[in-house]
Tab-separated table of C-alpha atoms and ligand atoms in Angstrom:
chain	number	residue	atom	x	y	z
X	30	UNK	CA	-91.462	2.108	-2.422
X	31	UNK	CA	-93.822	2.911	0.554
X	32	UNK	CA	-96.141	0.310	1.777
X	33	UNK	CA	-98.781	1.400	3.791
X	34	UNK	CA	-99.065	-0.132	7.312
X	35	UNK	CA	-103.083	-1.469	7.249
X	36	UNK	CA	-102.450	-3.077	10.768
X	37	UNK	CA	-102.611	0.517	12.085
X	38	UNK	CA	-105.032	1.964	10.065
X	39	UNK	CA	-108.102	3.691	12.251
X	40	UNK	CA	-112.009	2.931	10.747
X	41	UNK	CA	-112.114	6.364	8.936
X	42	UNK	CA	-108.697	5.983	7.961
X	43	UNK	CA	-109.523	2.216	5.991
X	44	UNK	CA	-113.099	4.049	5.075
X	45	UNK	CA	-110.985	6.498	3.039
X	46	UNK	CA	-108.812	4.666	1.588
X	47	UNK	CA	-111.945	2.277	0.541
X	48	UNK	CA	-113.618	5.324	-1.230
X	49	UNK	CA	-110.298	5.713	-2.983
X	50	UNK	CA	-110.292	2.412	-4.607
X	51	UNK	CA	-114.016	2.807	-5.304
X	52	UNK	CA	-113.767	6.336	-6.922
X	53	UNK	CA	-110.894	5.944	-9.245
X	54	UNK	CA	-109.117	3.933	-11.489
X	55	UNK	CA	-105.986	5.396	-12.087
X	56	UNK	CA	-105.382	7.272	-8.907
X	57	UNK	CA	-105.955	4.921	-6.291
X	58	UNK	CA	-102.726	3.060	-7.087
X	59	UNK	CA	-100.498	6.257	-7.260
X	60	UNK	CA	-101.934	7.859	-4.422
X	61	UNK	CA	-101.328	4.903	-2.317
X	62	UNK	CA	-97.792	4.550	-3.083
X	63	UNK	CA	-96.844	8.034	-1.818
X	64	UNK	CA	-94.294	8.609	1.098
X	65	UNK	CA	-95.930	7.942	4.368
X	66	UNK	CA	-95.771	12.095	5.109
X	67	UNK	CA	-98.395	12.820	1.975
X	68	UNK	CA	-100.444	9.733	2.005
X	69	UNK	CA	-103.494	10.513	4.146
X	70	UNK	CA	-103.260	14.343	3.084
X	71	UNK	CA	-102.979	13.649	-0.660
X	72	UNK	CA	-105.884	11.084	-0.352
X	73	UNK	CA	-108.474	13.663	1.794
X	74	UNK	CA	-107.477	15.963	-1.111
X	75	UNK	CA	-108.660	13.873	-3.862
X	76	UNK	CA	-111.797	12.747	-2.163
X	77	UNK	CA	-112.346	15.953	-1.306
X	78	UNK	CA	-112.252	17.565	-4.923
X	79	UNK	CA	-113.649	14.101	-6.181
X	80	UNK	CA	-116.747	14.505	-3.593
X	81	UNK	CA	-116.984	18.196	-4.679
X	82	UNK	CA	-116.875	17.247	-8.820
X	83	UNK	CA	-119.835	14.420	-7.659
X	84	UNK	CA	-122.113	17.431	-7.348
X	85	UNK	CA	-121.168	18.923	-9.811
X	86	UNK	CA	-121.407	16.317	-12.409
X	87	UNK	CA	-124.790	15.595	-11.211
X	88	UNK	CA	-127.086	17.170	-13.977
X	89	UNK	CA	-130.213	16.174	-12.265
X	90	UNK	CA	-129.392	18.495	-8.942
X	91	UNK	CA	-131.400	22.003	-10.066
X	92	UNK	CA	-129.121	24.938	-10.175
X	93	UNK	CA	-130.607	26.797	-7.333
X	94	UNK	CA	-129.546	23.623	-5.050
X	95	UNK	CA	-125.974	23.248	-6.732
X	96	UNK	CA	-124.743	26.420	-6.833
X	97	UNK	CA	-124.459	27.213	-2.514
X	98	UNK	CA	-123.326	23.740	-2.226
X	99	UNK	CA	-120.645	24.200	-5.077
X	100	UNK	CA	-119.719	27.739	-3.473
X	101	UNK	CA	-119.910	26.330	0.253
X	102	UNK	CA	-118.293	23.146	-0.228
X	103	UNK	CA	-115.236	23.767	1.790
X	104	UNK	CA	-117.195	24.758	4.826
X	105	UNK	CA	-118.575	21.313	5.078
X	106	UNK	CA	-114.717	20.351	5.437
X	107	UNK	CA	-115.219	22.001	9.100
X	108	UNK	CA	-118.753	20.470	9.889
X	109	UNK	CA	-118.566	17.327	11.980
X	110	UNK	CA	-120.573	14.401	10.818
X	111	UNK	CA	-121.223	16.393	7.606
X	112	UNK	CA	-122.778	14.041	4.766
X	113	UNK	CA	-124.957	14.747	1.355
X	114	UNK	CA	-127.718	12.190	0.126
X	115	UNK	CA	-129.324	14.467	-2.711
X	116	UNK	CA	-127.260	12.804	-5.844
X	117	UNK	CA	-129.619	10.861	-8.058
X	118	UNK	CA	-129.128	7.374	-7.254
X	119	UNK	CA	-127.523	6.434	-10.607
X	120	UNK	CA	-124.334	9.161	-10.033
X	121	UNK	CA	-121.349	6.980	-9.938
X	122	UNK	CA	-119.788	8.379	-6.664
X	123	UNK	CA	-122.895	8.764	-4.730
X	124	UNK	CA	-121.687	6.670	-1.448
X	125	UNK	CA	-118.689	8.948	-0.794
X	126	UNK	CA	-120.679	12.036	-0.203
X	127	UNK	CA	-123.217	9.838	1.483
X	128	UNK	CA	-120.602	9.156	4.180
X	129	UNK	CA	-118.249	12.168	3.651
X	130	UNK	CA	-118.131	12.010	7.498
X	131	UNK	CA	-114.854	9.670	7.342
X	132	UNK	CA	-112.806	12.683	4.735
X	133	UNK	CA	-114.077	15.130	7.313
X	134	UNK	CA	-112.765	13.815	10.067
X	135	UNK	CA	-109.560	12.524	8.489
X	136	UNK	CA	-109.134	16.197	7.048
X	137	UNK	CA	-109.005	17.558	11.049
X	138	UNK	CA	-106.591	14.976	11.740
X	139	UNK	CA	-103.992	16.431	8.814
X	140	UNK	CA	-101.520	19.142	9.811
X	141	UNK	CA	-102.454	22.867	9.948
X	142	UNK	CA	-100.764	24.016	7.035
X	143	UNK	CA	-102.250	20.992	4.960
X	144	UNK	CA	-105.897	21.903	5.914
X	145	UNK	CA	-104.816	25.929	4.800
X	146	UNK	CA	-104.149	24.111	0.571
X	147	UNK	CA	-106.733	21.607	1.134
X	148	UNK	CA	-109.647	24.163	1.989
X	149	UNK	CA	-108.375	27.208	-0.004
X	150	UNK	CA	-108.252	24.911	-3.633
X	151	UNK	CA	-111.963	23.668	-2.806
X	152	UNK	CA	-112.745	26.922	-2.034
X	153	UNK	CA	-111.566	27.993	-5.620
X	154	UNK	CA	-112.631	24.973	-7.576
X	155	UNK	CA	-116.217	25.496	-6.213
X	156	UNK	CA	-116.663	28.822	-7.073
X	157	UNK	CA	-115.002	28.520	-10.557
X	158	UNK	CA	-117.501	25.037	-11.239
X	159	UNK	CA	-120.468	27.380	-9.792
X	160	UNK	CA	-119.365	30.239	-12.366
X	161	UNK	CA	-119.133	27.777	-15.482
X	162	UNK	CA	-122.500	26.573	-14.400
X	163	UNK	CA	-124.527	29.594	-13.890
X	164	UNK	CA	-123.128	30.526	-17.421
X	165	UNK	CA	-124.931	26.990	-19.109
X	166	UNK	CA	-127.873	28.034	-16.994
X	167	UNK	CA	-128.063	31.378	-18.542
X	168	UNK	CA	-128.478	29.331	-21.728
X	169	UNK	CA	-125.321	30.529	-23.289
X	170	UNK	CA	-122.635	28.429	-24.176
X	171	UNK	CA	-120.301	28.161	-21.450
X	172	UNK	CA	-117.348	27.498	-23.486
X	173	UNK	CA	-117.245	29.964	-26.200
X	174	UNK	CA	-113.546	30.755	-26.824
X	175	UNK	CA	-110.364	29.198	-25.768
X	176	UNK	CA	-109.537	31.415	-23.082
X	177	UNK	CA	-112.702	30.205	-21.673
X	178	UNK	CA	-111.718	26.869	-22.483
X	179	UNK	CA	-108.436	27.056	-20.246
X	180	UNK	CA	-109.953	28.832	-17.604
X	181	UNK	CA	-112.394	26.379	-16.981
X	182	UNK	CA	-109.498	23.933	-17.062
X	183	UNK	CA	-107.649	25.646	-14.763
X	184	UNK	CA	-110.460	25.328	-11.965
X	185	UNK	CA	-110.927	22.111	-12.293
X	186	UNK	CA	-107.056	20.661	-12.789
X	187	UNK	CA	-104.523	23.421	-12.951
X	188	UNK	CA	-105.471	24.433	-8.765
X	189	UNK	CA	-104.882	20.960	-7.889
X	190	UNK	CA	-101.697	21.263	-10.064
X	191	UNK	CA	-101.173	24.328	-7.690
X	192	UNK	CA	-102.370	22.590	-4.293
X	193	UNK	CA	-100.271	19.625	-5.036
X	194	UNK	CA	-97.234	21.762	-5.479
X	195	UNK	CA	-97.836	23.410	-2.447
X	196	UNK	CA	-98.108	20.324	-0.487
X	197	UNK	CA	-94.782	19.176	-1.943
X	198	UNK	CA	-93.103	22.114	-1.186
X	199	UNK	CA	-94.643	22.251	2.013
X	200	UNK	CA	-93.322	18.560	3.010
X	201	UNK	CA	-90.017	19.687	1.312
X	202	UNK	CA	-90.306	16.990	-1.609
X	203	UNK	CA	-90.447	19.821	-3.838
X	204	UNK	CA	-88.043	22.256	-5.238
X	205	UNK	CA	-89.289	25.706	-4.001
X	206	UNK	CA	-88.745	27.606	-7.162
X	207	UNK	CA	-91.509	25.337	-8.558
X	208	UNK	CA	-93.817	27.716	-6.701
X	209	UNK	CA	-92.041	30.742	-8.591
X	210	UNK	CA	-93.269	29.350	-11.817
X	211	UNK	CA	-96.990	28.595	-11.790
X	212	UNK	CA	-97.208	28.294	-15.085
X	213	UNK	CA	-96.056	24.799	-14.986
X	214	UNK	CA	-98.049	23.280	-12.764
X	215	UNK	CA	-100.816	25.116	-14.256
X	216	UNK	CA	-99.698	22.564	-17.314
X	217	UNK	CA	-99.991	19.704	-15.547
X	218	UNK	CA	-103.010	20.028	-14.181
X	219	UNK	CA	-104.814	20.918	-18.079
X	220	UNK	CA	-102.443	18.823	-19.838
X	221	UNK	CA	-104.369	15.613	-17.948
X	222	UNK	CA	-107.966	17.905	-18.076
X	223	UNK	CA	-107.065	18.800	-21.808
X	224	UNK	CA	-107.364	15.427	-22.331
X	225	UNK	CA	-109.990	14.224	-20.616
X	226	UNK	CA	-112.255	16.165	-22.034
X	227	UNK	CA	-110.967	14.921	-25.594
X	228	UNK	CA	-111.378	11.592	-24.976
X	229	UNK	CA	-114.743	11.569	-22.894
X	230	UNK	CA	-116.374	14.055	-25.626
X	231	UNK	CA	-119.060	11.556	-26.927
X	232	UNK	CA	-119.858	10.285	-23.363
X	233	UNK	CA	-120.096	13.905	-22.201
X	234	UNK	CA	-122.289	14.632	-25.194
X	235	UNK	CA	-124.837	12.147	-24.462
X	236	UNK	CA	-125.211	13.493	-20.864
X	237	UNK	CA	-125.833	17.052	-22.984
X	238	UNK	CA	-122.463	18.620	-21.484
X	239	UNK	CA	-120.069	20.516	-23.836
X	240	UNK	CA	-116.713	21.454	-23.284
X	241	UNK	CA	-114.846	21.494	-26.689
X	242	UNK	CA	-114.449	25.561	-26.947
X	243	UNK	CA	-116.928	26.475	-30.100
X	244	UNK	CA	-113.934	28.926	-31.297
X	245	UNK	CA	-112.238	25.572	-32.211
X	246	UNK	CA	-115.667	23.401	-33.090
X	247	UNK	CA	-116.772	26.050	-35.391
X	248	UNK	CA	-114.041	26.009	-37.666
X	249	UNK	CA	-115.275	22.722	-38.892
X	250	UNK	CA	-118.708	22.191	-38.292
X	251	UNK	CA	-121.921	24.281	-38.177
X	252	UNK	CA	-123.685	22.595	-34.458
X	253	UNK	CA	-121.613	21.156	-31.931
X	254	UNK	CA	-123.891	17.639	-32.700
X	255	UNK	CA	-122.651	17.612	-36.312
X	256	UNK	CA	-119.196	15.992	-35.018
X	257	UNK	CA	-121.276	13.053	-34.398
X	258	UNK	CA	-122.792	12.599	-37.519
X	259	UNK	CA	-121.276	9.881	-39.973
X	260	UNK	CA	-121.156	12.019	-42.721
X	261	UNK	CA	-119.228	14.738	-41.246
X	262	UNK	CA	-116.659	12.284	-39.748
X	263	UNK	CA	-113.276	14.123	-42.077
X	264	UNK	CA	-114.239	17.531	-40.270
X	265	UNK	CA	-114.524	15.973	-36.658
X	266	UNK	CA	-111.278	14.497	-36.613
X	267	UNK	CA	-109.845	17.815	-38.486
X	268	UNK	CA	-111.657	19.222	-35.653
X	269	UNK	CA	-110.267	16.326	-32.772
X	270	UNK	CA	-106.785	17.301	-34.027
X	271	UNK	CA	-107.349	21.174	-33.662
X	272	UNK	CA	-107.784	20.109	-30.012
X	273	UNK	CA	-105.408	17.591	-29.576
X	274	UNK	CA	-102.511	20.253	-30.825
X	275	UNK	CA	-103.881	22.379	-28.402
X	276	UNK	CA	-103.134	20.109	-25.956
X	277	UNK	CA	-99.470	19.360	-26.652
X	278	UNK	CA	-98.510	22.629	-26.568
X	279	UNK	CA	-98.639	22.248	-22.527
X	280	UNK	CA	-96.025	18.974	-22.792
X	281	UNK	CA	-92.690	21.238	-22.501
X	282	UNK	CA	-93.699	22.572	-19.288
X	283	UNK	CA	-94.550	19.190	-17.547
X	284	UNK	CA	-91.331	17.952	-18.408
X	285	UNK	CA	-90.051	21.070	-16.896
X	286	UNK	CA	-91.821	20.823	-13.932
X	287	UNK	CA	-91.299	16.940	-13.273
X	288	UNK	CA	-87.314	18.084	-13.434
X	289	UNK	CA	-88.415	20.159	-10.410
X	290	UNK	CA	-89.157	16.579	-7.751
X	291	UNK	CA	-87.186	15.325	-5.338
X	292	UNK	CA	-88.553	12.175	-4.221
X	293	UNK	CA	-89.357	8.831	-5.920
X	294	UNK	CA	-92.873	8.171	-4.927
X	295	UNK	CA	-93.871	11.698	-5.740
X	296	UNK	CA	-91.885	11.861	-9.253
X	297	UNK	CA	-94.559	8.537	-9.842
X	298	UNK	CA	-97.156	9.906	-9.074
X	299	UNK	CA	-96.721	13.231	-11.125
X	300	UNK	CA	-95.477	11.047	-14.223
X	301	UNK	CA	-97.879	7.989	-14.486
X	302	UNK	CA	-100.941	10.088	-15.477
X	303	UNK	CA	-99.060	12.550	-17.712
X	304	UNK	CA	-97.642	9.286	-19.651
X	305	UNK	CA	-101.305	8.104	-19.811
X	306	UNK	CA	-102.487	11.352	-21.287
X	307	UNK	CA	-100.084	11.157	-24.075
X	308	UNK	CA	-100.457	8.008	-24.736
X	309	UNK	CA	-104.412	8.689	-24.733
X	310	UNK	CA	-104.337	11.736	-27.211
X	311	UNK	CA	-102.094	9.490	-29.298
X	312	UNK	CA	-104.966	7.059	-29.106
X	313	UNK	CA	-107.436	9.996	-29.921
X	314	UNK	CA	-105.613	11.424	-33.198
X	315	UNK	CA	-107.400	10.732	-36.040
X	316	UNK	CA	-109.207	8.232	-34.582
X	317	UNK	CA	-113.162	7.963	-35.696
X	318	UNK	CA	-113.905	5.167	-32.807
X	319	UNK	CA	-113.734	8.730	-30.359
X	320	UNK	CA	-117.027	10.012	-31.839
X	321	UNK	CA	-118.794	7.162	-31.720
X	322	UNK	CA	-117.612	5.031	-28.184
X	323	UNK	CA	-115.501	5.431	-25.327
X	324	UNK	CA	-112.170	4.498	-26.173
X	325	UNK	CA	-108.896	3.674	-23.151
X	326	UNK	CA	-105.165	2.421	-23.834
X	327	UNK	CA	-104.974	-0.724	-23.476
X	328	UNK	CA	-104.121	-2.815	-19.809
X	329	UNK	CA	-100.987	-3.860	-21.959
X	330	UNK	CA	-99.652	-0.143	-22.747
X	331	UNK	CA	-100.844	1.198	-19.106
X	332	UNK	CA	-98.505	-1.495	-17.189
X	333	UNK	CA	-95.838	-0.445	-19.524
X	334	UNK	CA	-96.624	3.215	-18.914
X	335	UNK	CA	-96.375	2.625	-15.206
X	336	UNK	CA	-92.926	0.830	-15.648
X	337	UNK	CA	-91.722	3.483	-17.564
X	338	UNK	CA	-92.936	5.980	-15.293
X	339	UNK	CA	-91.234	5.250	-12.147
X	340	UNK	CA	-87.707	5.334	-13.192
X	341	UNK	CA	-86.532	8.851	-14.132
X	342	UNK	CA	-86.841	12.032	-15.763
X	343	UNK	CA	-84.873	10.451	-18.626
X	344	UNK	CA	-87.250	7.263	-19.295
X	345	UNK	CA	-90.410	9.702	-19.119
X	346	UNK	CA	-88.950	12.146	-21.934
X	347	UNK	CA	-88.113	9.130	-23.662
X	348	UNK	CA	-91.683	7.639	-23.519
X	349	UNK	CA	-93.600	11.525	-24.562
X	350	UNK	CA	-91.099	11.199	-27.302
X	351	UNK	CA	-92.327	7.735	-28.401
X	352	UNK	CA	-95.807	8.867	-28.491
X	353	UNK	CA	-94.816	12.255	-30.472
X	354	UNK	CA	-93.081	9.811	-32.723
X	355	UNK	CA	-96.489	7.867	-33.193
X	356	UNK	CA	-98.642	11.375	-33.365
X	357	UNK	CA	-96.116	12.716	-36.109
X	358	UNK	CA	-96.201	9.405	-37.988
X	359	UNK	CA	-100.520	9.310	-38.502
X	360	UNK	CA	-100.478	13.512	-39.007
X	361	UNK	CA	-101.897	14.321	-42.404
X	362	UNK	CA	-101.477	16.874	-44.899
X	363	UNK	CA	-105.045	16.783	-45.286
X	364	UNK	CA	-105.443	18.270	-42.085
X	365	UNK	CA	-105.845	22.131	-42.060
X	366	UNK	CA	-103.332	21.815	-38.885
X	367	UNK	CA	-100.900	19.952	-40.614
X	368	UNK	CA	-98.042	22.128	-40.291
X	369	UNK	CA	-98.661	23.529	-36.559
X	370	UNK	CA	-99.162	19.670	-35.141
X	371	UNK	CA	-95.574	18.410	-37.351
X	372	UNK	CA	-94.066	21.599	-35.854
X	373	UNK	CA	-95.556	20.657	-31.939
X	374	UNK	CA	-94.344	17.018	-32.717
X	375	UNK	CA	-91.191	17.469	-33.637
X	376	UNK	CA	-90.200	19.850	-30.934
X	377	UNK	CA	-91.300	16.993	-28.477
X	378	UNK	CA	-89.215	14.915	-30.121
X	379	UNK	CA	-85.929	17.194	-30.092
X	380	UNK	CA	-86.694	17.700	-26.723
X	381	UNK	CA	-83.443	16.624	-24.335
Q	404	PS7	C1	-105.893	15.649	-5.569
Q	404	PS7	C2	-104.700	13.746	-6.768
Q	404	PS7	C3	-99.462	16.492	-10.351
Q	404	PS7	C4	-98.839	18.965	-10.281
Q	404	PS7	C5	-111.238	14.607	-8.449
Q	404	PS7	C6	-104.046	15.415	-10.786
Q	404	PS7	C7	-112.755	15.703	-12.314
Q	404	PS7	C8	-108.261	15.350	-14.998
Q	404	PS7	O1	-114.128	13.224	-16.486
Q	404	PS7	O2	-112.346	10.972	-12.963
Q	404	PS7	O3	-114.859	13.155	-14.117
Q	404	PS7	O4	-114.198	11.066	-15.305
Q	404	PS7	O5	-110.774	10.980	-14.894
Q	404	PS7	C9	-106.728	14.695	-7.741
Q	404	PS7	C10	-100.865	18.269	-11.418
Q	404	PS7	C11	-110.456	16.780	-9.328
Q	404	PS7	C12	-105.390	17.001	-12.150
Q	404	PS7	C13	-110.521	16.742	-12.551
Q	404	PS7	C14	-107.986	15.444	-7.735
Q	404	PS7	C15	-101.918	17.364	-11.851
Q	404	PS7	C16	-111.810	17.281	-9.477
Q	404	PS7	C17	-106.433	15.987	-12.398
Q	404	PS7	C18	-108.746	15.045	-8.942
Q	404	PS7	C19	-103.261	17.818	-11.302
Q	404	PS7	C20	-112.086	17.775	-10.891
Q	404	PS7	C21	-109.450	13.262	-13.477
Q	404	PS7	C22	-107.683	16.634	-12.946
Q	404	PS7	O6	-110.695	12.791	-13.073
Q	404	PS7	O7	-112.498	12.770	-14.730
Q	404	PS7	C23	-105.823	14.709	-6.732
Q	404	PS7	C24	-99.783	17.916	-10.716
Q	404	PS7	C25	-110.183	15.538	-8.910
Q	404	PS7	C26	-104.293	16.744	-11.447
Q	404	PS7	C27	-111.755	16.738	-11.952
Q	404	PS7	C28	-109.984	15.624	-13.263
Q	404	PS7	C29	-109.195	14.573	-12.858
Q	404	PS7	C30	-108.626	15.617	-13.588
Q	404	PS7	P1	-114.009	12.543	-15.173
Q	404	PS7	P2	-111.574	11.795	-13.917
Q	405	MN	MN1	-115.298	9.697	-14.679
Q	406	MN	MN1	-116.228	14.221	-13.265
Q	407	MN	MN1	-116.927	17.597	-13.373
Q	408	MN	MN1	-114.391	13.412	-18.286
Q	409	MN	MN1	-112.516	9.326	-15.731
């Protein structure tokens, strides 16, 4: 365990680490566990990708405006002093791009080849976000099939699944050949996405933003609203599984790639939030709560997720296995996906 030394800590430094705390929940604490060498670069990334998602969550910001910032984003990284006030006072994250001046100047500080992953994955993100959005603007549904569905993923979590790994690598607390196998941290990063976007989908809905792929959606209802509607509730969580088997079919490949760390701190932090996910989707199955409220594990199952998480490679199989178990056990032969979601299941569970 690293513990951060706060005595030293410069103003922009503690302003960062503030905006951490204020901007999320779940990786605050991971992120400031890490060894000492990843700390401050692992925490401008994720305030740099959290400052860059702050504009583009913000549906108020007309396209015209959002789309150079989205596509110029990483340029700002270079601009001394560089700050945004144009999110509508309501957006949740608002302050951090109000004084992104502190992540700017903490980004200059970080080592050469840091800034290189740091400003090429904003770079990427930003122009994939811009792409998704020019498609809603253009009235059409910007997530039509699944391949859509991942790709959009993949800009927004499978590059920082990618950036991450190079960092790693870079700070040699990775195994190289990771790097030879994109494919999985592509998983990681839309494994945790994947899920996100199953568990936010009412809360998305009522901010009028979409991102459950209509090839799946339309299997089992006619509008994208009808999943809401009381009486349809059998054919939303037909259609909630559909996704949530989707989903699984990225867990072989995390475990696979969370064989592939060499140090403590950054096994943790890989393996907390993947444990959360699958405990979240086994929150999600087949639960009619999802289309009607947000819905979270419990404090209770989240400490014993982060227990369970910082141990080994072992523990964490043992702990996707227990939620497989769990997934397996409420599957229903009513469910059109019956026999695909046992099959997913029970190769988690006869996996190691
Ligand atoms: C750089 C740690 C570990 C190899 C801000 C971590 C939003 C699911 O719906 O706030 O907006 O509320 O819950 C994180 C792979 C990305 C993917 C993505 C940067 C794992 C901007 C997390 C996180 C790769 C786009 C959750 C992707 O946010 O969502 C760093 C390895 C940010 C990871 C967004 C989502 C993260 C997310 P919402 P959340
Ligand atoms: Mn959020
Ligand atoms: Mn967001
Ligand atoms: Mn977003
Ligand atoms: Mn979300
Ligand atoms: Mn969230």
């Amino acid at each position: 365990v690293h513990e951060r030394n706060e005595a030293k800590e410069t103003e922009t430094q503690k302003a960062c680490f503030k905006f951490l705390d204020l901007t999320s929940r779940s990786f605050s604490a991971v992120i400031k566990e890490l060894h000492p060498e990843l700390l401050l670069p692992v925490c401008v990334f994720y305030l740099t990708l959290r400052g860059l998602d702050t504009i583009e969550d913000d549906t108020s910001i007309p396209f015209a405006t959002k789309e150079p910032l989205l596509r110029g984003f990483k340029d700002f990284l270079e601009i001394d002093g560089w700050t945004f006030d144009g999110n509508r006072p309501e957006e949740k994250d608002r302050e951090l791009l109000v004084q992104f001046h502190n992540v700017i100047t903490e980004f200059k500080n970080m080592k050469p080849a840091y800034q290189v992953i740091v400003k090429d994955i904003t770079d990427r993100m930003g122009n994939g976000m811009a792409d998704y959005c020019k498609k809603a603007e253009l009235g059409d549904d910007s997530v039509n099939t699944v391949e859509e569905y991942d790709l959009y993923c993949w800009y927004v979590a499978g590059l920082v699944g990618e950036g991450l790994t190079r960092l790693f690598v870079e700070a040699e607390f990775g195994n190289p050949a990771l790097l030879e196998r994109p494919q999985l941290h592509k998983s990681m990063g839309l494994f945790l996405q994947k899920t996100n976007i199953i568990r936010d989908v009412r809360e998305d809905h009522d901010d009028n933003r979409h991102f459950w792929p209509k090839e799946i959606w339309s299997k089992h209802v006619g509008n994208f609203e009808d999943l809401f509607k009381p009486e349809n509730r059998e054919a939303a969580l037909n259609c909630g599984s559909e996704m949530i088997l989707n989903a699984l079919e990225h867990v072989e490949d995390c475990i696979f790639y969370l064989a592939g760390l060499r140090e403590q701190s950054i096994f943790n932090f890989c393996a907390i939030p993947q444990t959360m996910a699958i405990a979240t989707l086994e929150l999600c199955f087949r639960n009619p709560d999802m289309f009607e409220r947000n819905i979270k594990i419990t404090k209770g199952d989240a400490c014993q997720m982060m227990l369970e998480s910082t141990q080994n490679l072992r523990v964490v199989c043992e702990v996707f296995r227990r939620y497989a178990r769990r997934i397996h056990k409420k599957n229903t032969p009513k469910d059109p996906n019956f026999l695909k979601i046992s099959l997913v299941c029970g190769r988690i569970e006869k996996f190691i």
